mmCIF file of C-alpha atoms in Angstrom:
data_model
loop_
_atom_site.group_PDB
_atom_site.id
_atom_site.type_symbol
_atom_site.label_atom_id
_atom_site.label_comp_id
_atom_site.label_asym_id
_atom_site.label_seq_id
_atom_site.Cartn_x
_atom_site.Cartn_y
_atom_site.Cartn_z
ATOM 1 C CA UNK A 209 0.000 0.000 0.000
ATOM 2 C CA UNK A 210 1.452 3.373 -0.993
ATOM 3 C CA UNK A 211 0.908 6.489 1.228
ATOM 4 C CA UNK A 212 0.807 9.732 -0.899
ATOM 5 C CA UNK A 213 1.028 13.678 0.500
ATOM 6 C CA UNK A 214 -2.408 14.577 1.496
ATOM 7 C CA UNK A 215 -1.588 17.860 3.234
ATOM 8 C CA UNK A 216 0.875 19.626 5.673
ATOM 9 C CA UNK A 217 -0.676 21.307 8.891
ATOM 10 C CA UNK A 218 -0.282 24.622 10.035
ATOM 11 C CA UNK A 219 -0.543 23.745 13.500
ATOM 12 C CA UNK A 220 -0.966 20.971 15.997
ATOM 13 C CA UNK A 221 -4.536 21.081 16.289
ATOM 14 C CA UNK A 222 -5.202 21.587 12.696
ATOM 15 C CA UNK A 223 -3.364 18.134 12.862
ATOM 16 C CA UNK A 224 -5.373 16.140 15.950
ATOM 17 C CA UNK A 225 -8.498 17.851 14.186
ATOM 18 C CA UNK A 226 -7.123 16.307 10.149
ATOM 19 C CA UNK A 227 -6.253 13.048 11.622
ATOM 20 C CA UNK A 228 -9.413 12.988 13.782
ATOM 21 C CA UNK A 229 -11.811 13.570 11.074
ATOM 22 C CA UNK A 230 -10.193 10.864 8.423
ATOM 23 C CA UNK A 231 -10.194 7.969 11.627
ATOM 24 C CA UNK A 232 -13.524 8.677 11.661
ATOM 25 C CA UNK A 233 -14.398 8.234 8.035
ATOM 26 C CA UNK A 234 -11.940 4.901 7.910
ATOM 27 C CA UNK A 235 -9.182 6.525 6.658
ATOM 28 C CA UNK A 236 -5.891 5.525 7.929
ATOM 29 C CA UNK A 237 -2.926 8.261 7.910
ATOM 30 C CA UNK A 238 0.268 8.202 8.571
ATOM 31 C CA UNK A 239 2.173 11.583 10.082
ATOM 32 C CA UNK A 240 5.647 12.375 8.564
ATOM 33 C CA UNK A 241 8.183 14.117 10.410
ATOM 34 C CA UNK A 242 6.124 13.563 13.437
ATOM 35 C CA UNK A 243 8.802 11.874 15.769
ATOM 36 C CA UNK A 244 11.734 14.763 14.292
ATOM 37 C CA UNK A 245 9.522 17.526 15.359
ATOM 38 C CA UNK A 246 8.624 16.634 18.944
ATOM 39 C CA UNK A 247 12.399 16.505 19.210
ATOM 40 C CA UNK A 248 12.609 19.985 17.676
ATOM 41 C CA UNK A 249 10.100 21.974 17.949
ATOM 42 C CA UNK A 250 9.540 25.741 17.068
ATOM 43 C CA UNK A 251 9.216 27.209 13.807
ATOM 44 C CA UNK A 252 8.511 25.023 11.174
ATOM 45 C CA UNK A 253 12.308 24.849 8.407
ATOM 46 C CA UNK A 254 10.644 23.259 5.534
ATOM 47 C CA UNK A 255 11.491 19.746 5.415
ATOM 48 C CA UNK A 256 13.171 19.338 8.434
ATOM 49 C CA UNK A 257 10.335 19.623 11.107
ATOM 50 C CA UNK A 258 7.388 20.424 9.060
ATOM 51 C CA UNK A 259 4.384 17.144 9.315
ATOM 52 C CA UNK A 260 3.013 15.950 6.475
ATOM 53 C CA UNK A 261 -0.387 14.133 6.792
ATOM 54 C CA UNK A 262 -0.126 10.813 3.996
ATOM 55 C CA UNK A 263 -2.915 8.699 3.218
ATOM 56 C CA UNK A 264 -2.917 5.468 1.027
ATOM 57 C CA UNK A 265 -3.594 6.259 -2.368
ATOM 58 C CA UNK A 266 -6.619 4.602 -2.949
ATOM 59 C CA UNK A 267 -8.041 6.631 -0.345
ATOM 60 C CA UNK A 268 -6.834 9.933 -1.317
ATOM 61 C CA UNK A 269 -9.809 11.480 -3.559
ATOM 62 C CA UNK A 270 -12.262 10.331 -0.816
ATOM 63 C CA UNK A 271 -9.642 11.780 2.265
ATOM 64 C CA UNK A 272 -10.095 15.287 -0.087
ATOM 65 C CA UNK A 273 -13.739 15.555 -0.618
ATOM 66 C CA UNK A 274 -13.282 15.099 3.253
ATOM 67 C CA UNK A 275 -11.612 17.737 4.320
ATOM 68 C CA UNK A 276 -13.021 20.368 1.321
ATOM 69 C CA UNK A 277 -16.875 19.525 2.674
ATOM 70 C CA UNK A 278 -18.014 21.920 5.281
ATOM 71 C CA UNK A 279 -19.259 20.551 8.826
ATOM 72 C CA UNK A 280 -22.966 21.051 7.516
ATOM 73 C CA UNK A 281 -22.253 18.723 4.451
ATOM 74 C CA UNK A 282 -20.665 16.065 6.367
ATOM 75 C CA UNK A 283 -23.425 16.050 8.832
ATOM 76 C CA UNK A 284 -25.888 15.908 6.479
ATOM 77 C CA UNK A 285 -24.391 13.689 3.710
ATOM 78 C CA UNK A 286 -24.438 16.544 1.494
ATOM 79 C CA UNK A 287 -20.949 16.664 0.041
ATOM 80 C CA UNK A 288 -19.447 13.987 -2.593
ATOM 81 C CA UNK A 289 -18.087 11.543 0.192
ATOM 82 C CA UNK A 290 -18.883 8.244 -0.225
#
């Protein structure tokens, strides 16, 4: 199974909230950089310390429509997710 990029948070509760909301629609992520960053943290150098949330590729258009739907969409079945 190959993980692909999905997105990089600005913060660490736009991540708990990211990784919250695609557990709870069966997606499984992965964090990058997660371990490096706890070691260092601060500002975020690129590469070095930034997170990147990655999601297996199959799963990636779904883990999308997830995150662009609004709260009322996803509540209401609204948006495109299956």
């Amino acid at each position: 199974m190959a993980f692909v990029a999905l997105t990089t948070p600005a913060s660490d509760s736009e991540r708990l909230t990211t990784v919250s909301l695609l557990e709870a629609y069966g997606i499984s992520c992965f964090i990058r950089g997660g371990a490096f960053s706890a070691l260092y943290p601060g500002a975020q150098l690129g590469s070095r310390n930034a997170l990147t949330i990655l999601v297996p590729e199959e799963q990636l258009r779904q883990a999308q429509l997830i995150l662009a739907a609004t709260p009322e969409e996803l509540e209401n079945g609204e948006s495109d997710t299956p």
